[in-house]
Amino acid sequence: MAAHFGRRLRRGATTTAVAAAAVAALAASQAPGVTTDDQGRQTTGSEATPDGNGDGSATGNGRYYTDLPPLDSPTASPSPGTGSTTPAGTAEAGIPATVLDAYKKAETELRSSKPGCNLPWQLLAAIGKVESGQARGGRVDANGTTYSKILGPKLDGNGFALIADTDNGAYDGDSAYDRAVGPMQFIPSTWEWAGRDGNGDGAKNPNNIYDAALAAGHYLCRLDRDLSVQSELNKAILGYNNSQEYLNTVLSWLEYYRKGTHEVPDGTGSLPSHSNDDGQGASPSPSPSPPKTPKPPKTTKPSTKPGGGSTSPSPPPSPPSTPKPPSPTPPTPTDTVDHLEDAGTAKLTATAGDTFDQKVAVRTETKAGKAVAKVRVRFTIVGDTDATFTGGETVATIVTNSAGKATAPALVAGQKTGDFTVRATVVGRSVTGLDYTATVTEPQADTLARTSATELTCVPGGEFAGQVEVKATYKNAVADGVAATATIVKSADDATENDKGPYFKDADGKTVRTLKDLKTDANGLLKLPKLYADDTTGTFLLRIDTTGGATLTVELKVAAATTTTP
């Protein structure tokens, strides 16, 4: 990075002092929580992507552009002699129209779905600039799809992360190793769970700028991040590509775009030229060069010496040696997996809105039943449910431990009740998956109690003083959202609705002695409407029943007012 800063400083000698100070500050910045390992690589602790790709990034820490924004601010200034304004640094401040629209639409969607994230579209623009030069200068069609695939280098461990193929080449055309795909450079295993449909065409295409920008926004906003907090912003960017140089480069473009940008026609955006491996950045897959046809070996013709003597022809050249076949690639741990086994998963049941106590756990094994470590297992929530894993995702990929075991994150039940499926599959291997049924039940209460001990009395034809309020608990915890009914019953042994005695009133003022569709509030409380009495005197019973079997009977007394003799 220092070399690129140096180049830029030489271009603007008049601002050298200011630029040098800015460069020093940026180069010295260090994201909170970032450390370096013994190879000098930045790490961010235990945080990783749900696809478990092993490098904790969306891109596989692949190639990216290192060009920095101009030292001139893009803030609009008057053009000489015209009175109009033209942004300084016009070429770099220009973002192709469709690409810019995709970033802004993604920001709008995230503002609605994850308002606490505070995602600025300029962050997506900064990452898009560094990852693909704004979709190679906006070379996209009217729907936002790139005219040709944008692919990063093979993630074969040669200068980049080592990520064996996870998609059978479906996204990247490579069935041996993964490659980052599209204008926001997602690796296939990350796109599987992070992909979004940003243009409403029913597909999730990593090569579509609307889909990719929305997916990037959700990726940056995961883990309940607030990107208006610098430390959270830094973590989000490092989660995209775990490199301090990458962080500094993205932050510099973010600051630049925040000062002002303008729209340029698609296909006319400025293309960066320097990448972190001194290559050309993400590019379409190169076409293989046609093989050269070998020239036939030269033969020596007999030559005649003066005097009639002749020389013998030279011996033919030795045939070319047969190249040795390449050594077979040793099988990866994934290649040795024969089947999945359950690893002690208990019955999966939870109340709506609660976290499941049990987790899905599986084990990868060879044909001989030997455990296989370092294998990626993908857990997917399937069915009509709003349940998620911890963190809000419906897909999580976990690497098996030394015992071959992978345990899914905790399940969090939504508000939809009923059954759904958690499916476990091996990433990059055609092995029969395991399905687990999870059940979400309605909120329950096992105890009901009045919040007041005041006796409930009334005179015939009068109104009871006070209202009945009860509190519901389940396993000694507040039971919120529990369904309940309240009925004036005939007796303790007969739950039939009474046709006389105390009553409620409906919205039209009519007599009602059974209330349905009641629910406890967030504190487990349920307060009933006012009670009234007809002309019948005596002791009556109000019975309250809840889901889960909790029942409470409350006495209601109707008696004539007593008179005192003077």
Coordinates of C-alpha atoms in Angstrom, one line a residue:
M1 CA 0.0 0.0 0.0
A2 CA 2.8 2.4 0.8
A3 CA 4.0 2.3 -2.9
H4 CA 0.5 3.4 -4.0
F5 CA 0.4 6.2 -1.5
G6 CA 3.8 7.3 -2.7
R7 CA 2.7 7.4 -6.3
R8 CA -0.3 9.5 -5.4
L9 CA 1.8 12.0 -3.4
R10 CA 4.1 12.6 -6.3
R11 CA 1.2 13.6 -8.4
G12 CA 0.0 16.4 -6.1
A13 CA 3.1 18.1 -4.8
T14 CA 1.0 21.1 -3.6
T15 CA -0.8 19.0 -1.1
T16 CA 2.1 16.8 0.0
A17 CA 2.1 17.9 3.6
V18 CA -1.7 17.4 4.1
A19 CA -1.7 14.1 2.2
A20 CA 1.3 12.8 4.2
A21 CA -0.5 13.5 7.4
A22 CA -3.6 11.7 6.2
V23 CA -1.6 8.8 5.0
A24 CA 0.3 8.5 8.2
A25 CA -3.0 8.5 10.2
L26 CA -4.6 5.9 7.9
A27 CA -1.6 3.6 7.8
A28 CA -1.3 3.7 11.6
S29 CA -5.0 2.9 12.2
Q30 CA -5.7 -0.4 13.7
A31 CA -9.2 -1.8 14.1
P32 CA -10.2 -2.6 17.6
G33 CA -9.9 -6.2 18.4
V34 CA -7.6 -6.9 15.4
T35 CA -4.4 -8.8 16.1
T36 CA -1.8 -10.4 13.9
D37 CA -0.7 -14.0 13.8
D38 CA 2.9 -15.3 13.3
Q39 CA 2.6 -14.8 9.6
G40 CA 1.6 -11.2 10.1
R41 CA -1.9 -11.8 9.0
Q42 CA -4.7 -9.9 10.7
T43 CA -7.3 -11.8 12.7
T44 CA -10.5 -10.8 14.4
G45 CA -10.8 -13.4 17.1
S46 CA -13.4 -16.2 16.9
E47 CA -15.9 -14.4 14.6
A48 CA -16.4 -16.3 11.4
T49 CA -18.9 -16.6 8.6
P50 CA -21.8 -19.1 8.9
D51 CA -20.5 -21.1 6.0
G52 CA -17.5 -22.2 8.0
N53 CA -15.0 -21.6 5.1
G54 CA -12.1 -21.5 7.5
D55 CA -11.0 -18.0 6.8
G56 CA -13.8 -16.0 8.3
S57 CA -14.5 -13.8 5.3
A58 CA -17.1 -13.4 2.5
T59 CA -14.5 -13.3 -0.2
G60 CA -12.1 -16.0 0.9
N61 CA -9.6 -13.2 1.5
G62 CA -9.0 -13.1 -2.2
R63 CA -7.7 -10.5 -4.7
Y64 CA -8.9 -6.9 -4.4
Y65 CA -8.0 -3.5 -5.9
T66 CA -5.7 -1.4 -3.9
D67 CA -6.0 1.9 -5.9
L68 CA -6.8 4.8 -3.5
P69 CA -9.1 7.8 -4.2
P70 CA -7.6 11.1 -5.4
L71 CA -6.3 13.5 -2.9
D72 CA -8.8 16.1 -4.2
S73 CA -12.1 16.0 -2.6
P74 CA -15.1 15.1 -4.8
T75 CA -17.1 18.0 -3.2
A76 CA -18.8 20.0 -6.0
S77 CA -17.2 23.3 -6.8
P78 CA -18.0 26.1 -9.4
S79 CA -16.7 25.4 -12.9
P80 CA -14.7 28.4 -14.2
G81 CA -16.8 30.8 -16.3
T82 CA -20.0 28.7 -16.2
G83 CA -21.4 29.2 -12.7
S84 CA -22.3 25.5 -12.6
T85 CA -20.8 23.0 -10.3
T86 CA -18.6 20.0 -11.3
P87 CA -17.3 17.5 -8.8
A88 CA -13.6 17.6 -8.3
G89 CA -11.9 14.2 -9.1
T90 CA -14.8 13.7 -11.6
A91 CA -13.7 10.3 -12.9
E92 CA -13.3 8.6 -9.6
A93 CA -16.3 10.2 -8.0
G94 CA -18.5 8.9 -10.9
I95 CA -20.5 5.7 -10.1
P96 CA -22.3 3.9 -13.0
A97 CA -26.0 4.6 -12.9
T98 CA -27.3 1.1 -12.4
V99 CA -24.6 0.2 -9.9
L100 CA -25.4 3.4 -7.9
D101 CA -29.1 2.6 -8.0
A102 CA -28.4 -0.9 -6.6
Y103 CA -26.4 0.5 -3.7
K104 CA -29.1 3.0 -2.8
K105 CA -31.9 0.4 -3.1
A106 CA -30.0 -1.9 -0.8
E107 CA -29.5 0.8 1.8
T108 CA -33.3 1.5 1.7
E109 CA -34.2 -2.1 2.2
L110 CA -31.7 -2.5 5.1
R111 CA -33.1 0.7 6.7
S112 CA -36.5 -1.1 6.9
S113 CA -35.4 -4.6 7.8
K114 CA -32.4 -3.8 10.0
P115 CA -32.8 -0.1 11.1
G116 CA -30.3 -0.5 13.9
C117 CA -27.5 -1.3 11.5
N118 CA -27.3 2.2 10.0
L119 CA -25.8 0.9 6.7
P120 CA -24.7 3.8 4.4
W121 CA -24.9 3.1 0.7
Q122 CA -21.4 4.7 0.4
L123 CA -20.0 1.6 2.3
L124 CA -21.4 -0.7 -0.4
A125 CA -19.9 1.6 -3.0
A126 CA -16.5 1.5 -1.3
I127 CA -16.5 -2.3 -1.2
G128 CA -17.8 -2.5 -4.7
K129 CA -14.9 -0.2 -5.9
V130 CA -12.3 -2.3 -4.1
E131 CA -13.8 -5.7 -5.1
S132 CA -14.6 -5.2 -8.8
G133 CA -14.1 -1.6 -9.8
Q134 CA -17.9 -1.0 -9.6
A135 CA -18.7 -4.1 -11.7
R136 CA -15.9 -3.3 -14.1
G137 CA -17.0 0.3 -14.6
G138 CA -20.7 -0.6 -14.8
R139 CA -20.7 -3.2 -17.5
V140 CA -24.1 -4.5 -16.6
D141 CA -27.4 -4.9 -18.5
A142 CA -30.7 -3.1 -17.7
N143 CA -31.5 -5.7 -15.0
G144 CA -28.1 -5.2 -13.3
T145 CA -26.5 -8.4 -14.4
T146 CA -22.9 -8.3 -15.6
Y147 CA -22.3 -9.0 -19.3
S148 CA -19.8 -11.7 -18.3
K149 CA -19.0 -13.3 -15.0
I150 CA -16.6 -11.6 -12.6
L151 CA -14.4 -14.2 -11.1
G152 CA -11.6 -14.0 -8.6
P153 CA -8.5 -16.3 -8.6
K154 CA -8.7 -20.0 -7.7
L155 CA -8.6 -20.3 -3.9
D156 CA -6.1 -23.1 -4.0
G157 CA -3.9 -21.9 -1.2
N158 CA -1.4 -20.4 -3.6
G159 CA -1.3 -16.8 -2.2
F160 CA -4.9 -17.0 -1.1
A161 CA -7.1 -19.1 1.1
L162 CA -7.5 -22.8 0.4
I163 CA -11.1 -23.5 -0.2
A164 CA -11.9 -26.7 -2.1
D165 CA -15.0 -26.6 -4.4
T166 CA -18.3 -26.3 -2.6
D167 CA -20.8 -25.7 -5.5
N168 CA -19.6 -28.3 -8.1
G169 CA -18.7 -25.2 -10.2
A170 CA -22.3 -24.0 -10.4
Y171 CA -21.4 -20.4 -9.6
D172 CA -17.7 -20.1 -10.5
G173 CA -17.3 -22.8 -13.2
D174 CA -14.5 -24.5 -11.2
S175 CA -15.2 -28.0 -9.8
A176 CA -11.8 -28.2 -8.0
Y177 CA -11.5 -25.0 -6.0
D178 CA -13.9 -22.1 -5.1
R179 CA -13.5 -18.7 -6.7
A180 CA -15.1 -15.4 -5.6
V181 CA -18.0 -14.5 -7.8
G182 CA -19.7 -11.3 -9.0
P183 CA -19.3 -7.6 -8.5
M184 CA -19.2 -8.0 -4.7
Q185 CA -17.0 -11.1 -4.9
F186 CA -18.8 -13.7 -2.7
I187 CA -17.4 -17.2 -2.5
P188 CA -20.0 -19.8 -3.4
S189 CA -20.4 -21.3 0.0
T190 CA -21.1 -17.8 1.5
W191 CA -23.5 -16.9 -1.3
E192 CA -25.5 -20.1 -0.5
W193 CA -26.7 -18.5 2.7
A194 CA -26.1 -14.8 2.2
G195 CA -27.5 -14.5 -1.3
R196 CA -30.5 -12.2 -1.8
D197 CA -32.9 -11.3 -4.6
G198 CA -32.4 -7.6 -4.9
N199 CA -34.2 -6.9 -8.1
G200 CA -37.3 -9.0 -7.5
D201 CA -36.9 -11.4 -10.4
G202 CA -37.2 -14.4 -8.2
A203 CA -33.5 -15.4 -8.5
K204 CA -30.4 -14.9 -6.4
N205 CA -27.6 -14.2 -8.8
P206 CA -24.1 -13.2 -7.5
N207 CA -23.4 -11.6 -10.9
N208 CA -26.4 -9.3 -10.5
I209 CA -25.4 -6.0 -8.8
Y210 CA -28.9 -5.6 -7.2
D211 CA -28.7 -9.1 -5.7
A212 CA -25.0 -8.8 -4.7
A213 CA -25.4 -5.3 -3.2
L214 CA -28.3 -6.4 -1.0
A215 CA -26.5 -9.6 0.0
A216 CA -23.4 -7.5 1.0
G217 CA -25.6 -5.2 3.0
H218 CA -27.1 -8.1 5.0
Y219 CA -23.7 -9.7 5.4
L220 CA -22.3 -6.5 6.8
C221 CA -25.3 -6.0 9.1
R222 CA -25.3 -9.5 10.6
L223 CA -24.5 -10.1 14.3
D224 CA -26.7 -7.1 15.2
R225 CA -24.0 -4.6 14.2
D226 CA -24.4 -0.9 14.4
L227 CA -22.2 0.5 11.6
S228 CA -22.4 4.0 12.9
V229 CA -20.0 2.8 15.6
Q230 CA -16.4 2.8 14.2
S231 CA -15.3 -0.4 16.0
E232 CA -18.4 -2.3 14.6
L233 CA -17.8 -0.8 11.1
N234 CA -14.2 -2.0 11.2
K235 CA -15.3 -5.5 12.2
A236 CA -17.8 -5.7 9.4
I237 CA -15.3 -4.7 6.8
L238 CA -12.7 -7.1 8.2
G239 CA -15.4 -9.8 8.1
Y240 CA -15.6 -9.2 4.3
N241 CA -11.8 -9.5 3.8
N242 CA -9.6 -10.1 6.8
S243 CA -6.8 -7.7 6.0
Q244 CA -5.7 -4.4 7.5
E245 CA -4.7 -3.1 4.1
Y246 CA -8.2 -4.0 2.9
L247 CA -9.8 -2.2 5.8
N248 CA -7.8 1.0 5.2
T249 CA -8.5 1.0 1.5
V250 CA -12.3 0.5 2.0
L251 CA -12.3 3.2 4.7
S252 CA -10.5 5.7 2.4
W253 CA -13.1 5.1 -0.4
L254 CA -16.0 5.4 2.1
E255 CA -14.7 8.7 3.3
Y256 CA -14.2 9.9 -0.3
Y257 CA -17.7 8.9 -1.4
R258 CA -19.3 10.5 1.6
K259 CA -17.9 13.8 0.4
G260 CA -19.8 13.6 -2.8
T261 CA -20.4 11.4 -5.9
H262 CA -22.3 11.7 -9.2
E263 CA -23.9 9.3 -11.6
V264 CA -22.2 8.3 -14.9
P265 CA -23.6 6.2 -17.7
D266 CA -23.2 2.4 -17.3
G267 CA -20.0 1.1 -18.8
T268 CA -18.1 4.4 -18.4
G269 CA -16.9 4.1 -14.9
S270 CA -13.3 4.5 -13.9
L271 CA -11.4 1.2 -13.8
P272 CA -8.7 0.6 -11.1
S273 CA -5.5 -0.9 -12.1
H274 CA -3.6 -2.2 -9.0
S275 CA -4.4 -5.2 -6.9
N276 CA -3.0 -6.7 -3.7
D277 CA -1.2 -9.4 -5.7
D278 CA 0.0 -6.9 -8.4
G279 CA -2.4 -8.6 -10.8
Q280 CA -5.4 -7.0 -12.5
G281 CA -8.0 -7.6 -9.9
A282 CA -11.2 -9.7 -10.3
S283 CA -11.8 -10.4 -14.0
P284 CA -13.6 -12.7 -16.3
S285 CA -12.2 -16.2 -16.6
P286 CA -9.5 -16.0 -19.2
S287 CA -9.9 -18.1 -22.3
P288 CA -7.2 -20.8 -22.6
S289 CA -4.6 -20.0 -25.2
P290 CA -4.8 -22.5 -28.2
P291 CA -2.1 -25.1 -28.0
K292 CA 0.9 -24.5 -30.3
T293 CA 1.4 -27.1 -33.0
P294 CA 4.9 -28.6 -32.6
K295 CA 7.2 -28.3 -35.5
P296 CA 8.4 -31.5 -37.1
P297 CA 12.1 -32.4 -36.3
K298 CA 14.6 -31.4 -38.9
T299 CA 16.3 -34.2 -40.9
T300 CA 19.9 -34.0 -42.2
K301 CA 20.3 -34.5 -45.9
P302 CA 23.4 -36.3 -47.1
S303 CA 26.1 -33.9 -48.3
T304 CA 28.7 -34.5 -51.0
K305 CA 32.3 -33.8 -50.3
P306 CA 34.6 -32.6 -53.2
G307 CA 36.0 -35.6 -55.0
G308 CA 32.8 -37.6 -54.9
G309 CA 32.9 -38.7 -51.3
S310 CA 29.7 -38.4 -49.3
T311 CA 29.0 -38.1 -45.6
S312 CA 26.5 -40.3 -43.8
P313 CA 23.3 -38.7 -42.7
S314 CA 23.2 -37.5 -39.1
P315 CA 21.3 -39.9 -36.8
P316 CA 17.7 -38.9 -36.1
P317 CA 17.1 -36.9 -33.0
S318 CA 16.1 -38.9 -29.9
P319 CA 12.3 -39.1 -29.5
P320 CA 11.0 -36.7 -26.8
S321 CA 10.8 -38.2 -23.4
T322 CA 7.3 -39.0 -22.3
P323 CA 6.3 -36.7 -19.5
K324 CA 5.5 -38.3 -16.2
P325 CA 1.9 -38.2 -15.2
P326 CA 1.2 -35.8 -12.3
S327 CA 1.1 -37.3 -8.9
P328 CA -2.5 -38.0 -7.8
T329 CA -3.8 -35.4 -5.5
P330 CA -4.2 -36.9 -2.0
P331 CA -7.9 -37.1 -0.9
T332 CA -9.2 -34.3 1.3
P333 CA -11.0 -35.1 4.5
T334 CA -14.2 -34.4 2.7
D335 CA -13.4 -37.0 0.1
T336 CA -13.2 -39.7 2.7
V337 CA -16.7 -39.1 4.2
D338 CA -19.1 -41.9 3.5
H339 CA -22.1 -41.0 5.6
L340 CA -23.5 -38.8 8.3
E341 CA -24.4 -40.2 11.8
D342 CA -26.5 -38.6 14.4
A343 CA -24.4 -37.4 17.4
G344 CA -26.9 -37.4 20.2
T345 CA -29.5 -34.9 19.0
A346 CA -32.4 -34.8 21.5
K347 CA -36.0 -34.0 20.8
L348 CA -36.3 -30.5 19.4
T349 CA -39.2 -28.6 21.1
A350 CA -39.6 -25.0 22.1
T351 CA -42.3 -22.5 22.8
A352 CA -42.9 -19.7 20.3
G353 CA -40.3 -16.9 20.8
D354 CA -38.0 -19.0 22.9
T355 CA -34.6 -20.6 22.2
F356 CA -34.5 -24.4 21.9
D357 CA -32.7 -26.1 24.7
Q358 CA -31.5 -28.8 22.4
K359 CA -29.1 -28.5 19.4
V360 CA -28.7 -30.6 16.3
A361 CA -25.4 -32.5 16.3
V362 CA -24.0 -34.9 13.6
R363 CA -20.8 -36.8 13.0
T364 CA -19.0 -37.4 9.6
E365 CA -17.7 -40.9 9.2
T366 CA -15.8 -43.0 6.7
K367 CA -17.3 -46.3 5.3
A368 CA -15.5 -48.1 8.2
G369 CA -17.2 -45.8 10.7
K370 CA -14.1 -43.8 11.5
A371 CA -14.7 -40.1 12.5
V372 CA -13.5 -37.5 10.0
A373 CA -12.4 -34.1 11.2
K374 CA -12.1 -30.8 9.3
V375 CA -15.2 -31.4 7.2
R376 CA -17.8 -28.6 6.5
V377 CA -21.3 -29.6 7.5
R378 CA -24.2 -27.3 6.4
F379 CA -27.3 -27.0 8.6
T380 CA -30.4 -25.6 6.8
I381 CA -33.8 -24.7 8.2
V382 CA -36.5 -26.0 5.8
G383 CA -40.2 -25.5 5.9
D384 CA -42.9 -22.9 6.6
T385 CA -41.4 -21.3 9.7
D386 CA -39.9 -18.1 11.0
A387 CA -37.4 -20.0 13.2
T388 CA -33.7 -19.1 12.7
F389 CA -30.3 -20.0 14.1
T390 CA -28.8 -17.6 16.6
G391 CA -27.8 -14.5 14.7
G392 CA -30.9 -14.6 12.5
E393 CA -29.7 -16.8 9.6
T394 CA -31.4 -19.9 8.3
V395 CA -28.2 -21.6 7.1
A396 CA -25.1 -22.3 9.2
T397 CA -22.0 -24.2 8.2
I398 CA -19.8 -25.8 10.9
V399 CA -16.4 -27.5 10.6
T400 CA -16.3 -30.9 12.3
N401 CA -14.0 -31.2 15.3
S402 CA -11.3 -33.8 16.0
A403 CA -14.1 -36.3 16.9
G404 CA -15.8 -35.6 13.5
K405 CA -18.7 -33.8 15.3
A406 CA -20.5 -30.7 14.1
T407 CA -23.0 -29.0 16.3
A408 CA -25.4 -26.5 14.8
P409 CA -26.0 -23.1 16.5
A410 CA -28.9 -22.8 18.8
L411 CA -32.3 -22.7 17.2
V412 CA -34.5 -19.7 18.0
A413 CA -38.3 -20.3 17.6
G414 CA -40.3 -17.6 15.8
Q415 CA -44.0 -16.9 16.3
K416 CA -45.2 -19.6 13.9
T417 CA -46.2 -22.8 15.6
G418 CA -45.9 -26.3 14.1
D419 CA -43.1 -28.5 12.7
F420 CA -40.2 -27.6 10.5
T421 CA -37.0 -29.5 9.5
V422 CA -33.3 -28.9 10.2
R423 CA -31.3 -30.6 7.4
A424 CA -27.6 -31.6 7.8
T425 CA -25.5 -32.1 4.6
V426 CA -21.8 -32.4 3.8
V427 CA -20.5 -29.4 1.9
G428 CA -18.7 -30.6 -1.3
R429 CA -19.7 -34.2 -1.1
S430 CA -22.8 -36.1 -2.3
V431 CA -23.8 -37.8 0.9
T432 CA -27.3 -38.5 2.0
G433 CA -28.3 -35.8 4.5
L434 CA -30.0 -36.2 7.9
D435 CA -33.3 -34.5 8.6
Y436 CA -34.5 -33.5 12.1
T437 CA -38.0 -32.4 13.0
A438 CA -38.3 -29.4 15.3
T439 CA -41.6 -28.4 16.9
V440 CA -42.7 -24.9 17.9
T441 CA -45.6 -24.9 20.4
E442 CA -47.8 -22.1 21.6
P443 CA -46.6 -20.3 24.7
Q444 CA -47.8 -22.1 27.8
A445 CA -48.5 -21.4 31.5
D446 CA -48.4 -24.0 34.3
T447 CA -49.4 -21.5 37.1
L448 CA -52.0 -18.7 37.4
A449 CA -52.4 -16.4 40.4
R450 CA -54.3 -13.3 41.1
T451 CA -52.3 -10.1 41.6
S452 CA -54.7 -9.0 44.3
A453 CA -56.4 -10.7 47.2
T454 CA -59.3 -8.2 47.4
E455 CA -62.7 -10.0 47.6
L456 CA -64.9 -9.4 44.6
T457 CA -68.4 -8.4 45.6
C458 CA -71.4 -6.7 44.1
V459 CA -75.0 -5.8 44.7
P460 CA -77.7 -7.2 42.4
G461 CA -77.8 -5.1 39.2
G462 CA -74.6 -3.4 40.1
E463 CA -70.9 -3.3 39.0
F464 CA -68.1 -5.1 40.7
A465 CA -65.5 -2.9 42.2
G466 CA -62.1 -3.5 40.6
Q467 CA -61.1 -5.9 37.8
V468 CA -59.8 -9.4 37.8
E469 CA -56.0 -9.5 37.0
V470 CA -53.9 -12.6 37.0
K471 CA -50.3 -13.4 36.3
A472 CA -49.2 -16.5 34.3
T473 CA -45.8 -18.3 34.8
Y474 CA -44.2 -21.3 33.2
K475 CA -41.5 -23.2 35.1
N476 CA -41.3 -20.1 37.5
A477 CA -40.7 -17.8 34.6
V478 CA -43.0 -15.1 33.2
A479 CA -45.3 -16.7 30.6
D480 CA -46.0 -14.0 28.0
G481 CA -48.3 -14.4 25.0
V482 CA -50.2 -17.3 26.5
A483 CA -53.7 -17.8 25.1
A484 CA -56.5 -17.9 27.7
T485 CA -60.3 -18.0 28.1
A486 CA -62.4 -16.7 30.9
T487 CA -65.9 -18.2 31.7
I488 CA -68.6 -17.8 34.3
V489 CA -69.2 -21.5 35.1
K490 CA -72.0 -23.3 36.8
S491 CA -69.9 -24.9 39.5
A492 CA -66.4 -26.2 40.3
D493 CA -67.4 -29.6 38.9
D494 CA -69.3 -28.2 35.9
A495 CA -67.4 -26.0 33.5
T496 CA -70.5 -25.3 31.5
E497 CA -71.2 -21.6 31.0
N498 CA -73.7 -20.2 33.6
D499 CA -76.8 -18.5 32.2
K500 CA -77.2 -16.2 35.1
G501 CA -75.2 -14.2 37.6
P502 CA -72.2 -12.0 36.9
Y503 CA -71.4 -11.1 33.3
F504 CA -69.1 -9.1 30.9
K505 CA -70.2 -6.7 28.2
D506 CA -69.2 -6.9 24.6
A507 CA -68.5 -3.9 22.4
D508 CA -72.3 -3.5 21.8
G509 CA -73.1 -3.6 25.5
K510 CA -74.6 -7.1 25.3
T511 CA -74.2 -9.7 28.0
V512 CA -71.2 -12.1 27.6
R513 CA -70.2 -14.8 30.0
T514 CA -67.3 -16.3 28.1
L515 CA -64.3 -14.4 26.8
K516 CA -62.0 -16.0 24.2
D517 CA -58.8 -15.1 22.4
L518 CA -57.3 -13.6 25.5
K519 CA -53.5 -13.4 25.8
T520 CA -51.1 -12.5 28.6
D521 CA -48.9 -9.4 28.0
A522 CA -45.1 -9.2 28.0
N523 CA -45.1 -9.4 31.8
G524 CA -47.4 -12.4 31.9
L525 CA -50.3 -10.3 33.1
L526 CA -53.9 -10.6 32.0
K527 CA -56.5 -8.0 33.0
L528 CA -60.1 -8.9 32.4
P529 CA -62.9 -6.3 31.5
K530 CA -65.3 -5.0 34.1
L531 CA -67.8 -7.4 35.6
Y532 CA -71.5 -6.7 36.2
A533 CA -74.3 -8.5 38.1
D534 CA -77.8 -9.3 37.2
D535 CA -80.6 -9.6 39.8
T536 CA -79.5 -13.1 41.0
T537 CA -77.8 -13.3 44.3
G538 CA -75.3 -15.9 45.5
T539 CA -71.7 -17.0 45.0
F540 CA -70.5 -17.6 41.5
L541 CA -67.3 -18.8 39.9
L542 CA -65.1 -17.3 37.2
R543 CA -62.8 -19.9 35.6
I544 CA -59.7 -18.9 33.7
D545 CA -57.9 -21.5 31.5
T546 CA -54.6 -21.2 29.6
T547 CA -52.7 -23.1 27.1
G548 CA -50.5 -25.5 29.0
G549 CA -53.1 -26.5 31.5
A550 CA -53.0 -23.7 34.1
T551 CA -56.4 -23.0 35.6
L552 CA -57.6 -20.5 38.2
T553 CA -61.1 -20.2 39.8
V554 CA -62.2 -16.9 41.3
E555 CA -65.2 -16.4 43.6
L556 CA -67.7 -13.6 42.7
K557 CA -70.3 -12.8 45.4
V558 CA -73.5 -11.0 44.7
A559 CA -75.5 -10.0 47.7
A560 CA -78.1 -7.3 48.6
A561 CA -76.7 -4.4 50.5
T562 CA -77.1 -4.7 54.3
T563 CA -79.1 -2.1 56.1
T564 CA -78.5 -0.9 59.7
T565 CA -81.3 -0.2 62.2
P566 CA -81.0 3.2 63.9

